[in-house]
Short mmCIF file of C-alpha atoms in Angstrom, two decimals:
data_model
loop_
_atom_site.label_atom_id
_atom_site.label_comp_id
_atom_site.label_asym_id
_atom_site.label_seq_id
_atom_site.Cartn_x
_atom_site.Cartn_y
_atom_site.Cartn_z
CA MET A 1 -8.86 -23.02 -43.60
CA ARG A 2 -10.30 -24.33 -40.76
CA CYS A 3 -11.61 -21.83 -38.04
CA GLU A 4 -8.74 -22.73 -35.61
CA ASP A 5 -6.13 -21.78 -37.90
CA ALA A 6 -8.01 -18.35 -38.46
CA GLU A 7 -8.35 -17.57 -34.86
CA GLU A 8 -4.82 -15.75 -34.50
CA PHE A 9 -6.33 -13.84 -37.46
CA VAL A 10 -9.49 -12.93 -36.06
CA SER A 11 -7.85 -11.36 -33.12
CA GLY A 12 -5.19 -9.81 -35.19
CA LEU A 13 -7.85 -7.86 -37.14
CA CYS A 14 -9.35 -6.81 -33.78
CA ASP A 15 -6.23 -5.03 -33.34
CA GLY A 16 -5.90 -3.81 -36.67
CA GLU A 17 -3.45 -5.83 -38.18
CA ARG A 18 -3.00 -6.53 -41.64
CA ILE A 19 -4.38 -10.58 -42.40
CA PRO A 20 -3.20 -13.48 -45.46
CA ARG A 21 -5.96 -13.08 -48.30
CA GLU A 22 -6.86 -16.62 -47.79
CA ALA A 23 -7.56 -15.89 -43.89
CA ALA A 24 -9.68 -12.70 -44.76
CA GLU A 25 -11.86 -14.78 -47.29
CA HIS A 26 -12.72 -17.37 -45.05
CA ILE A 27 -13.65 -15.27 -42.00
CA GLY A 28 -15.87 -13.55 -44.26
CA GLU A 29 -17.60 -16.77 -45.22
CA CYS A 30 -17.50 -18.62 -41.65
CA GLU A 31 -20.35 -17.48 -39.12
CA LYS A 32 -18.26 -19.04 -36.32
CA CYS A 33 -15.24 -16.82 -37.03
CA ARG A 34 -17.56 -13.76 -37.34
CA THR A 35 -18.88 -14.60 -34.28
CA TRP A 36 -15.62 -15.18 -32.67
CA LEU A 37 -14.81 -11.51 -34.36
CA GLN A 38 -17.60 -9.71 -32.75
CA ASP A 39 -17.01 -11.58 -29.24
CA TYR A 40 -13.45 -10.20 -29.08
CA ALA A 41 -14.51 -6.81 -30.23
CA MET A 42 -17.27 -6.67 -27.65
CA LEU A 43 -14.93 -8.08 -25.24
CA GLY A 44 -12.40 -5.50 -25.55
CA ALA A 45 -15.02 -2.87 -25.77
CA GLU A 46 -16.28 -4.16 -22.32
CA LEU A 47 -12.77 -4.06 -21.37
CA ARG A 48 -12.09 -0.63 -21.80
CA ARG A 49 -15.69 0.54 -20.70
CA THR A 50 -15.16 -1.26 -17.23
CA ALA A 51 -11.56 0.08 -16.58
CA SER A 52 -12.83 3.72 -17.50
CA LEU A 53 -15.10 3.14 -14.79
CA ASP A 54 -12.54 1.60 -12.24
CA SER A 55 -10.15 4.07 -12.69
CA PRO A 56 -10.72 6.46 -8.85
CA LYS A 57 -7.10 6.94 -9.01
CA ASN A 58 -7.73 9.38 -12.36
CA VAL A 59 -5.82 13.07 -12.20
CA SER A 60 -9.05 14.60 -10.69
CA ALA A 61 -8.30 12.27 -7.99
CA ILE A 62 -4.83 13.35 -7.42
CA GLN A 63 -5.80 17.21 -7.70
CA HIS A 64 -8.44 16.30 -4.74
CA LEU A 65 -5.40 15.27 -2.92
CA LEU A 66 -3.81 18.35 -3.95
CA THR A 67 -6.42 19.99 -2.50
CA SER A 68 -6.47 17.73 0.77
CA THR A 69 -7.90 19.48 3.74
CA LYS A 70 -7.44 18.79 7.44
CA ARG A 71 -10.05 17.12 9.46
CA ALA A 72 -10.47 17.74 12.74
CA LYS A 73 -12.79 15.06 14.30
CA GLU A 74 -13.96 15.22 18.09
CA LYS A 75 -15.00 11.90 19.02
CA ARG A 76 -16.06 9.71 22.10
CA SER A 77 -12.54 8.52 22.96
CA PHE A 78 -9.27 8.07 21.79
CA GLU A 79 -6.68 5.73 21.08
CA VAL A 80 -2.88 5.82 20.37
CA TRP A 81 -1.72 3.55 18.03
CA TRP A 82 1.26 2.32 16.19
CA LYS A 83 0.65 0.51 12.68
CA LYS A 84 2.83 -2.18 11.74
CA GLY A 85 5.78 -1.24 10.15
CA ALA A 86 5.86 -1.40 6.73
CA GLU A 87 2.24 -0.54 6.27
CA ALA A 88 3.10 2.44 8.70
CA MET A 89 2.56 5.26 6.90
CA ARG A 90 1.15 5.87 2.94
CA ILE A 91 1.76 9.15 1.27
CA PRO A 92 -0.75 10.41 -1.51
CA ARG A 93 0.66 10.53 -4.47
CA PHE A 94 1.06 14.14 -4.94
CA ALA A 95 3.57 13.71 -1.94
CA PHE A 96 5.42 11.00 -3.99
CA VAL A 97 5.80 13.33 -6.75
CA LEU A 98 7.90 15.56 -4.59
CA MET A 99 9.75 13.14 -3.05
CA LEU A 100 10.81 12.37 -7.04
CA LEU A 101 11.17 15.44 -7.68
CA LEU A 102 13.50 15.58 -4.72
CA ILE A 103 15.82 12.35 -6.16
CA VAL A 104 15.80 14.08 -9.74
CA GLY A 105 17.25 17.15 -8.10
CA LEU A 106 19.51 15.27 -5.72
CA SER A 107 20.35 12.88 -8.76
CA SER A 108 21.52 16.39 -10.90
CA GLY A 109 23.53 18.26 -9.07
CA LEU A 110 20.82 20.95 -7.76
CA VAL A 111 21.68 20.06 -4.34
CA VAL A 112 25.05 20.30 -2.84
CA VAL A 113 25.54 17.86 -0.48
CA ARG A 114 28.57 17.82 2.52
CA ALA A 115 29.71 14.40 3.16
CA ARG A 116 30.45 13.36 6.71
CA SER A 117 32.28 10.37 8.04
CA ASN A 118 29.65 9.48 10.93
CA ALA A 119 26.46 9.49 8.77
CA GLN A 120 26.43 5.96 8.48
CA GLY A 121 24.23 3.88 10.39
CA PRO A 122 21.27 2.94 8.52
CA VAL A 123 18.34 3.89 11.33
CA LEU A 124 17.45 7.00 12.15
CA LEU A 125 16.27 7.85 15.45
CA VAL A 126 13.65 10.45 15.47
CA THR A 127 12.62 12.37 18.98
CA LEU A 128 10.00 14.70 18.72
CA LYS A 129 9.79 17.19 21.29
CA LEU A 130 6.62 19.06 21.96
CA PRO A 131 6.31 22.73 22.60
CA ASN A 132 5.34 23.72 26.05
CA SER A 133 5.28 20.08 27.04
CA ASP A 134 7.67 17.65 28.63
CA LEU A 135 6.25 15.04 26.25
CA SER A 136 8.37 13.82 23.33
CA TRP A 137 7.68 11.03 21.21
CA GLN A 138 10.44 8.82 19.52
CA CYS A 139 10.59 6.74 16.51
CA ALA A 140 12.82 4.38 14.78
CA LEU A 141 13.37 4.80 10.84
CA SER A 142 14.86 2.38 9.00
CA MET A 143 16.34 3.93 5.88
CA ASN A 144 17.97 0.47 4.43
CA GLY A 145 14.35 -0.39 2.53
CA GLN A 146 10.82 -0.73 2.69
CA GLN A 147 10.47 -2.33 5.61
CA ASN A 148 10.11 0.28 8.93
CA GLY A 149 10.45 3.14 7.20
CA ALA A 150 7.49 5.01 8.85
CA CYS A 151 5.64 5.37 11.79
CA SER A 152 3.11 6.99 13.42
CA GLY A 153 0.95 8.29 16.22
CA GLY A 154 -1.29 10.10 18.21
CA MET A 155 -0.64 11.47 21.57
CA ASP A 156 -2.37 12.41 24.19
CA VAL A 157 -1.23 16.17 25.10
CA LYS A 158 -2.97 16.52 28.82
CA LYS A 159 -5.66 18.86 28.95
CA ARG A 160 -4.35 20.29 25.83
CA GLY A 161 -5.79 18.08 23.33
CA PHE A 162 -4.40 15.37 20.79
CA LEU A 163 -1.59 15.60 18.43
CA GLU A 164 -1.41 13.39 15.61
CA PHE A 165 1.74 12.45 13.76
CA GLY A 166 3.23 10.78 11.20
CA ILE A 167 7.03 10.19 9.59
CA GLN A 168 8.43 8.59 6.77
CA PHE A 169 12.09 8.28 5.76
CA LEU A 170 12.07 9.39 1.84
CA ALA A 171 15.65 9.66 0.53
CA ARG A 172 19.22 9.84 1.89
CA GLN A 173 21.98 11.30 0.49
CA GLY A 174 25.05 12.06 2.85
CA ASP A 175 24.23 13.72 6.04
CA LYS A 176 21.32 14.98 4.80
CA ILE A 177 17.80 13.06 5.25
CA ALA A 178 14.51 14.00 3.55
CA LEU A 179 11.50 13.16 5.90
CA GLY A 180 7.52 13.18 4.83
CA ILE A 181 5.85 14.46 8.04
CA ARG A 182 1.89 14.40 8.48
CA ARG A 183 0.44 16.05 12.17
CA GLN A 184 -2.77 17.75 13.17
CA PHE A 185 -3.49 19.01 16.58
CA LEU A 186 -6.93 18.34 17.52
CA PRO A 187 -7.46 21.07 20.84
CA LEU A 188 -9.68 20.54 23.30
CA SER A 189 -12.90 21.56 23.10
CA PRO A 190 -13.94 23.66 26.28
CA ASN A 191 -16.25 21.12 27.42
CA GLY A 192 -13.87 18.66 27.69
CA GLY A 193 -14.33 15.40 25.34
CA SER A 194 -12.04 13.12 23.73
CA PHE A 195 -10.39 12.07 20.32
CA THR A 196 -9.55 8.69 18.10
CA PHE A 197 -7.35 8.53 15.83
CA SER A 198 -7.21 5.69 12.70
CA THR A 199 -4.88 5.44 9.89
CA ALA A 200 -7.07 7.13 7.52
CA ASP A 201 -7.48 10.35 9.59
CA LEU A 202 -3.08 10.67 8.88
CA GLU A 203 -3.57 9.54 5.52
CA ASN A 204 -5.97 12.64 4.94
CA LEU A 205 -3.84 15.11 5.76
CA PRO A 206 -1.17 16.76 3.92
CA ILE A 207 2.39 15.74 3.70
CA GLU A 208 5.36 18.06 3.77
CA GLN A 209 9.17 17.26 3.21
CA TYR A 210 11.95 18.52 5.59
CA GLU A 211 15.50 18.14 5.62
CA LEU A 212 17.27 16.90 8.57
CA GLU A 213 20.47 16.28 9.51
CA PRO A 214 21.21 14.00 12.30
CA GLY A 215 22.22 15.75 15.20
CA GLN A 216 20.60 19.03 14.40
CA LYS A 217 17.35 20.79 15.60
CA LEU A 218 14.69 21.29 13.43
CA GLN A 219 11.95 23.52 14.01
CA ILE A 220 7.76 21.99 13.36
CA ASP A 221 5.00 23.86 13.16
CA ILE A 222 2.82 22.23 14.58
CA GLU A 223 -0.91 24.80 13.96
CA GLY A 224 -2.32 25.39 17.22
CA MET A 225 0.35 24.31 19.25
CA GLY A 226 3.30 25.91 18.23
CA LYS A 227 6.79 24.71 17.49
CA ALA A 228 7.98 21.51 18.13
CA GLU A 229 11.42 20.29 18.17
CA LEU A 230 12.52 17.19 16.16
CA THR A 231 15.92 16.02 16.51
CA GLY A 232 17.98 13.19 14.61
CA GLU A 233 20.05 10.24 16.09
CA LEU A 234 22.11 7.65 13.53
CA LEU A 235 21.94 4.25 15.09
CA ASP A 236 23.77 1.15 13.64
CA HIS A 237 20.41 -1.04 14.60
CA MET A 238 16.97 -1.06 15.34
CA PRO A 239 16.16 -0.51 18.51
CA VAL A 240 14.25 -3.69 21.00
CA LEU A 241 12.04 -0.70 22.12
CA PRO A 242 10.80 1.18 19.22
CA LEU A 243 8.71 3.15 21.06
CA ALA A 244 11.20 4.47 23.73
CA PRO A 245 15.04 3.36 22.71
CA TYR A 246 16.35 4.38 25.59
CA ALA A 247 13.26 3.19 27.98
CA THR A 248 13.63 0.59 30.39
CA LEU A 249 12.35 -3.05 30.28
CA ASP A 250 10.79 -2.75 33.14
CA PRO A 251 7.11 -1.58 32.64
CA ALA A 252 5.74 1.70 34.14
CA GLN A 253 2.90 1.72 36.91
CA ASP A 254 -0.48 0.68 35.30
CA GLU A 255 1.34 0.69 31.99
CA LEU A 256 0.53 -1.97 29.25
CA ARG A 257 2.94 -2.31 26.88
CA MET A 258 3.26 -4.23 23.63
CA ILE A 259 6.22 -4.97 21.56
CA SER A 260 5.78 -7.06 18.18
CA PRO A 261 3.16 -9.44 19.92
CA LEU A 262 2.32 -12.84 18.35
CA LEU A 263 -0.66 -14.17 18.99
CA LEU A 264 -0.51 -18.50 19.48
CA ARG A 265 -3.39 -20.89 19.35
CA GLY A 266 -2.16 -24.00 20.36
CA ARG A 267 0.79 -24.09 18.05
CA GLU A 268 -0.63 -21.83 15.06
CA ALA A 269 0.52 -18.16 15.20
CA ILE A 270 -2.63 -16.68 13.97
CA ILE A 271 -1.55 -12.98 14.53
CA ASP A 272 1.86 -11.50 14.12
CA MET A 273 2.60 -8.19 14.70
CA ASP A 274 5.84 -7.94 14.29
CA HIS A 275 7.26 -4.29 14.25
CA GLY A 276 4.07 -3.15 15.15
CA SER A 277 3.82 -1.49 19.16
CA ALA A 278 1.21 0.33 21.47
CA THR A 279 1.56 1.65 24.88
CA GLY A 280 -0.47 3.28 27.35
CA THR A 281 -0.86 3.86 31.00
CA GLY A 282 -4.33 4.09 32.99
CA LYS A 283 -6.09 1.26 34.44
CA ASP A 284 -8.80 2.07 31.89
CA GLY A 285 -7.28 1.74 29.47
CA ALA A 286 -6.34 -1.90 26.94
CA VAL A 287 -4.07 -2.69 24.44
CA TRP A 288 -5.82 -3.83 21.30
CA ILE A 289 -4.89 -5.74 18.11
CA HIS A 290 -7.02 -5.76 14.84
CA ALA A 291 -6.08 -8.28 12.16
CA PRO A 292 -8.44 -8.59 9.28
CA GLY A 293 -10.31 -11.94 9.05
CA VAL A 294 -8.51 -13.28 12.15
CA GLY A 295 -9.95 -11.14 14.60
CA ARG A 296 -9.35 -8.40 17.47
CA LEU A 297 -7.72 -9.07 20.56
CA ILE A 298 -8.49 -6.71 23.59
CA VAL A 299 -5.84 -7.05 26.92
CA SER A 300 -6.76 -5.02 29.91
CA ALA A 301 -5.70 -4.86 33.42
CA GLU A 302 -9.09 -4.90 34.01
CA ASN A 303 -11.94 -6.79 34.32
CA PHE A 304 -14.64 -6.52 31.41
CA PRO A 305 -17.43 -8.21 29.89
CA GLY A 306 -16.32 -10.99 27.60
CA ALA A 307 -13.47 -11.07 29.07
CA VAL A 308 -10.93 -14.40 30.26
CA LYS A 309 -8.31 -13.96 32.71
CA GLY A 310 -4.76 -14.47 31.50
CA GLN A 311 -1.78 -15.36 33.44
CA VAL A 312 1.44 -12.87 32.92
CA SER A 313 4.52 -14.03 32.78
CA GLN A 314 7.18 -11.39 31.66
CA SER A 315 6.66 -11.02 28.16
CA ARG A 316 3.90 -13.49 28.14
CA ILE A 317 0.24 -14.16 28.72
CA ASP A 318 -1.29 -17.38 28.88
CA PHE A 319 -4.90 -17.98 28.38
CA GLU A 320 -7.67 -20.40 27.33
CA ILE A 321 -10.91 -19.42 25.40
CA GLY A 322 -13.62 -22.33 24.01
CA GLY A 323 -11.50 -24.71 25.76
CA LYS A 324 -8.28 -23.73 23.14
CA GLN A 325 -4.87 -22.39 24.89
CA TYR A 326 -3.94 -19.04 23.17
CA GLN A 327 -0.48 -17.39 23.78
CA LEU A 328 0.62 -13.65 23.23
CA LEU A 329 4.17 -13.38 23.39
CA ALA A 330 5.62 -9.88 23.13
CA GLY A 331 9.23 -8.27 22.72
CA ALA A 332 9.02 -6.80 26.26
CA PRO A 333 7.45 -7.43 29.28
CA ILE A 334 4.15 -6.25 29.34
CA THR A 335 3.11 -5.06 32.46
CA ARG A 336 3.75 -5.00 36.41
CA ALA A 337 0.28 -7.05 36.67
CA GLN A 338 0.18 -10.61 37.39
CA ASP A 339 -3.08 -11.17 35.66
CA VAL A 340 -4.98 -9.51 32.87
CA TRP A 341 -8.22 -9.63 31.30
CA VAL A 342 -7.99 -10.65 27.94
CA GLN A 343 -11.33 -10.51 24.71
CA PHE A 344 -10.79 -12.16 21.65
CA ASP A 345 -13.58 -11.23 19.06
CA ARG A 346 -13.19 -13.02 16.01
CA ASN A 347 -16.23 -11.60 14.54
CA PHE A 348 -14.86 -8.14 14.81
CA GLN A 349 -14.36 -6.46 11.54
CA SER A 350 -13.36 -2.56 11.04
CA SER A 351 -12.50 -0.71 7.51
CA GLU A 352 -10.31 1.58 9.71
CA SER A 353 -7.28 -0.56 9.66
CA PRO A 354 -7.43 -2.88 6.56
CA GLY A 355 -3.69 -4.34 6.75
CA GLY A 356 -4.19 -4.75 10.28
CA ALA A 357 -3.38 -2.54 13.62
CA ILE A 358 -2.41 -2.29 17.21
CA GLY A 359 -2.86 0.18 19.58
CA TRP A 360 -4.50 1.69 23.11
CA ALA A 361 -7.51 2.78 23.84
CA LYS A 362 -10.35 3.53 26.33
CA LEU A 363 -11.44 0.28 27.65
CA ASP A 364 -15.05 1.99 27.21
CA TYR A 365 -14.42 2.65 23.87
CA LEU A 366 -13.41 -0.04 22.75
CA LEU A 367 -16.47 -1.99 24.02
CA ALA A 368 -18.62 0.61 22.42
CA LYS A 369 -16.79 -0.11 18.84
CA GLN A 370 -17.70 -4.25 19.41
CA ALA A 371 -21.22 -4.18 18.75
CA THR A 372 -21.23 -2.07 15.77
CA PRO A 373 -18.58 -3.39 13.30
CA ASP A 374 -18.17 -0.42 10.54
CA MET B 1 9.78 8.12 -30.45
CA ALA B 2 11.41 11.82 -30.91
CA ASP B 3 8.83 13.47 -28.08
CA ASP B 4 9.39 11.01 -25.87
CA ARG B 5 13.46 10.74 -26.14
CA GLU B 6 13.02 14.70 -25.57
CA LEU B 7 11.06 14.14 -22.54
CA TRP B 8 13.46 11.40 -21.03
CA GLU B 9 16.43 13.91 -21.72
CA ARG B 10 14.20 16.58 -19.71
CA ILE B 11 13.35 14.19 -17.35
CA CYS B 12 17.16 13.08 -16.97
CA ARG B 13 18.48 16.41 -16.26
CA GLY B 14 15.80 16.99 -13.90
CA ASP B 15 13.08 19.59 -15.51
CA ILE B 16 10.51 19.54 -12.43
CA SER B 17 7.73 19.88 -14.54
CA ALA B 18 8.82 17.43 -17.55
CA PHE B 19 8.31 14.77 -15.13
CA GLU B 20 5.64 15.89 -13.29
CA GLY B 21 3.44 15.71 -16.20
CA PHE B 22 4.62 12.52 -17.17
CA TYR B 23 3.98 11.45 -13.98
CA ARG B 24 0.36 13.13 -13.68
CA GLU B 25 -0.72 11.45 -17.51
CA ASN B 26 0.26 7.81 -16.52
CA ALA B 27 0.33 7.31 -13.00
CA PRO B 28 -3.66 6.41 -12.90
CA ARG B 29 -3.23 4.55 -15.87
CA LEU B 30 0.13 2.28 -14.64
CA GLN B 31 -2.27 1.87 -11.41
CA ALA B 32 -5.30 0.58 -12.67
CA PHE B 33 -3.11 -2.02 -14.76
CA LEU B 34 -1.15 -2.98 -11.90
CA GLY B 35 -4.83 -3.42 -10.24
CA GLN B 36 -5.36 -6.10 -12.69
CA LEU B 37 -2.00 -8.11 -11.77
CA LEU B 38 -1.96 -7.43 -7.79
CA SER B 39 -4.24 -8.83 -5.31
CA THR B 40 -5.05 -5.36 -3.63
CA PRO B 41 -5.31 -1.35 -4.91
CA GLN B 42 -2.99 -0.67 -1.93
CA ALA B 43 -0.31 -3.01 -3.53
CA ALA B 44 -1.08 -1.49 -7.04
CA GLU B 45 -0.23 2.13 -5.69
CA ASP B 46 2.72 0.81 -3.50
CA VAL B 47 4.18 -1.14 -6.67
CA ALA B 48 3.27 1.76 -9.28
CA GLN B 49 5.22 4.15 -6.65
CA GLU B 50 7.88 1.51 -7.27
CA THR B 51 7.85 1.81 -10.52
CA PHE B 52 8.36 5.26 -10.95
CA LEU B 53 11.11 5.19 -8.76
CA GLN B 54 12.61 2.64 -10.84
CA LEU B 55 12.27 4.53 -13.39
CA LEU B 56 14.17 7.05 -12.77
CA LYS B 57 17.20 5.37 -11.02
CA ARG B 58 18.07 3.41 -13.83
CA GLN B 59 18.45 6.44 -16.71
CA ASN B 60 20.35 4.39 -19.00
CA GLY B 61 17.13 1.64 -18.59
CA PHE B 62 15.72 3.42 -21.10
CA ARG B 63 15.60 2.64 -25.23
CA PRO B 64 15.01 5.51 -27.46
CA ASP B 65 13.69 3.48 -30.46
CA THR B 66 10.96 2.28 -27.93
CA SER B 67 8.05 4.40 -26.15
CA LEU B 68 8.79 5.61 -22.66
CA ARG B 69 4.96 4.53 -21.97
CA ALA B 70 6.13 0.88 -22.72
CA TYR B 71 9.24 1.35 -20.61
CA LEU B 72 6.99 2.26 -17.56
CA PHE B 73 4.80 -0.90 -17.86
CA GLY B 74 7.24 -3.04 -18.60
CA ILE B 75 9.27 -2.11 -15.24
CA ALA B 76 5.63 -2.25 -13.54
CA LYS B 77 4.94 -5.55 -14.92
CA ARG B 78 8.37 -6.70 -13.36
CA ARG B 79 7.63 -5.26 -10.22
CA ALA B 80 4.78 -6.84 -10.18
CA ALA B 81 6.35 -10.42 -10.57
CA GLU B 82 8.59 -9.52 -7.83
CA TRP B 83 5.95 -7.71 -4.99
CA TRP B 84 4.05 -11.66 -5.67
CA ARG B 85 7.44 -13.24 -4.81
CA GLN B 86 8.12 -11.59 -2.12
CA GLN B 87 4.39 -12.44 -0.48
CA ASP B 88 5.40 -16.44 -1.15
CA PRO B 89 9.27 -16.64 -0.38
CA THR B 90 9.17 -20.34 -0.53
CA GLY B 91 8.35 -19.78 -4.46
CA GLU B 92 5.70 -22.11 -3.93
CA ALA B 93 2.86 -21.66 -6.93
CA THR B 94 0.52 -19.20 -4.77
CA GLY B 95 0.27 -16.03 -6.40
CA GLU B 96 0.51 -14.68 -9.58
CA GLY B 97 -0.95 -17.29 -11.08
CA THR B 98 -3.35 -18.38 -8.81
CA ASP B 99 -4.57 -15.76 -6.71
CA ARG B 100 -6.78 -13.47 -8.50
CA PRO B 101 -7.42 -10.25 -7.91
CA LYS B 102 -10.91 -9.46 -6.99
CA ALA B 103 -13.25 -8.09 -9.62
CA GLU B 104 -14.02 -4.88 -9.29
CA THR B 105 -16.77 -4.76 -11.42
CA CYS B 106 -19.64 -6.57 -11.26
CA SER B 107 -19.90 -7.38 -15.13
CA LEU B 108 -19.39 -10.69 -16.46
CA VAL B 109 -17.10 -9.54 -18.61
CA GLY B 110 -15.05 -8.20 -15.60
CA ASP B 111 -15.73 -11.72 -13.36
CA ALA B 112 -14.09 -13.14 -16.99
CA PHE B 113 -11.35 -11.02 -17.31
CA ALA B 114 -10.34 -11.59 -13.73
CA LYS B 115 -10.60 -15.15 -13.96
CA LEU B 116 -7.29 -15.19 -16.51
CA ASP B 117 -4.15 -16.17 -15.48
CA ALA B 118 -2.04 -12.85 -14.66
CA ASP B 119 0.18 -13.10 -17.87
CA GLN B 120 -2.95 -13.07 -19.86
CA ARG B 121 -4.15 -10.21 -17.96
CA SER B 122 -1.28 -8.15 -18.54
CA LEU B 123 -1.52 -8.82 -21.65
CA LEU B 124 -5.16 -8.20 -22.43
CA TRP B 125 -5.25 -5.17 -20.29
CA LEU B 126 -1.85 -3.79 -22.14
CA ARG B 127 -3.17 -4.34 -25.60
CA GLU B 128 -7.26 -3.38 -25.19
CA VAL B 129 -7.23 -0.54 -22.80
CA GLU B 130 -3.96 0.93 -23.32
CA GLY B 131 -3.40 0.49 -26.95
CA GLN B 132 0.06 -0.59 -26.55
CA SER B 133 1.47 -1.71 -29.88
CA TYR B 134 2.62 -5.38 -31.08
CA ALA B 135 6.48 -3.82 -30.49
CA ASP B 136 6.13 -2.42 -27.48
CA LEU B 137 3.76 -5.75 -26.04
CA ALA B 138 7.16 -7.26 -27.25
CA GLY B 139 9.39 -5.02 -25.73
CA ILE B 140 7.71 -5.14 -22.64
CA LEU B 141 6.84 -8.83 -21.57
CA GLY B 142 10.48 -9.71 -23.50
CA ILE B 143 8.75 -12.02 -26.10
CA PRO B 144 8.99 -12.11 -30.00
CA VAL B 145 6.37 -9.78 -31.45
CA GLY B 146 4.76 -13.33 -33.12
CA THR B 147 4.60 -14.46 -29.49
CA VAL B 148 2.41 -11.49 -28.70
CA ARG B 149 0.32 -12.51 -31.64
CA SER B 150 -0.28 -15.64 -30.76
CA ARG B 151 -0.50 -14.75 -26.87
CA LEU B 152 -3.58 -12.70 -27.69
CA ALA B 153 -5.28 -14.74 -29.77
CA ALA B 154 -5.12 -17.44 -26.88
CA ALA B 155 -5.82 -14.93 -24.46
CA ARG B 156 -9.15 -14.06 -25.78
CA ARG B 157 -10.19 -17.38 -26.85
CA GLU B 158 -9.54 -18.17 -22.88
CA LEU B 159 -11.36 -14.66 -22.03
CA ARG B 160 -14.06 -15.72 -24.33
CA GLN B 161 -15.35 -19.19 -22.96
CA ILE B 162 -14.75 -18.08 -19.41
CA TRP B 163 -17.48 -15.33 -20.37
CA HIS B 164 -19.45 -17.33 -22.39
CA ASP B 165 -19.17 -20.14 -19.60
CA GLY B 166 -20.83 -17.80 -17.15
CA GLN B 167 -23.60 -16.49 -19.27
CA VAL B 168 -24.96 -20.61 -19.58
CA ILE B 169 -24.25 -20.50 -15.86
CA LYS B 170 -26.30 -17.53 -15.09
CA LYS B 171 -29.07 -18.48 -17.51
CA GLU B 172 -29.23 -21.76 -16.13
CA SER B 173 -29.55 -19.95 -12.64
CA ARG B 174 -32.51 -18.60 -13.35
#
């Protein structure tokens, strides 16, 4: 028997297979085949060894998620962001178990559901009204598939603190909609200060499951803040302005608003934040867009070091960097100002938003982060 | 198989503890397997979750003559292929065959394994790490048992060759 013919049997031996006598005799006498056998056994063992090392998602990790605790972090400034739709919020494995259990429950008839004729829209517009405040937050969740099924954000609750909030569509049965909600209120310390908010903050929070029926009010207890009121309304489409579906197209005074921006360099699209949006008000703030591997773009109404002037035309900003023409296109008018200041840092790196992110932040906070990429 | 059938029946009846036990036992392994096929840990996590969802949604998809774990990994393999197709809607040959996942280990074997094509990676992983039988591998991959045998031999030969070449290069560079 030739070694080439015996090779498949060498592989079979590694798997505990019985092999023909002729092949067994050849392998017993052939140094080359025996070397193969030893190598295959060693490679298999090494694969299992490295698999054991590379198994961070083991049960103990799940247990860790089960007991994940809230983290309150007070930092130099605050960001408001709205992560790209498809990646907006990730659910820990335990939460996912709960979601699946809900589905099991529903499919096994444990939940009695009433059907209502008007519960047809594929989009749920969620409004969160904060307690003791005139602030509210809106988000449109698609219930059709994976795209835009979640959104999250941070809200600066004036003089009180900062609210981190994330909501995700989990399942729908008739007019009952299961939502996964994470939230955390970070009260302002007596010494003042401000906050930062990133994807990681929210992902480390426990997720709770709520059941919402459109038209009804749901009480969401927010520790340190009180009971917020959550309502839902079914829409037959994704609203044009996902940040505030009933807002006017006209930006407010000193508002910078970026809806689903697309950055072109010449004719090449280099950043596409489809369904990612951010807004903020205040001359000391700026919108930022981070695309891993591409860089970070900062747009501010105020001049700042390293920025170039950009010309605003409704939902478009034109600027030039290094002799190259850039156009930033958005889904709605960006600002009332005619000029803005733009910086594009191609070397910027951050582990906070590995999938890319967009947000609004204080300019001094953004510039401080610029020099120390993590 | 009888245990799997009983477990499956309990899950289908909505037995929460049965599903939770199955999930806890298999989710980390499934995610590790998908980590070898997909480009990022996040993608592996997402597809693992989708796999469990699909398992529950298609309750008549499981054949009691196979193992429940093999059924789960078979779904995962197909979901991973779908994931790659979604990354490249033009259908061009990027992704599954050419975009290899980044090796998470610094070992030469890990590097060599990452250079195998996706089919070979999944086959070797399921056999060597998951210990799936030839019959279960045939079910997962939708190929005859004889083909499982020959493909495993080819995958081992390829892995050994890449690993061996890597050792030679490393020695030469010293």
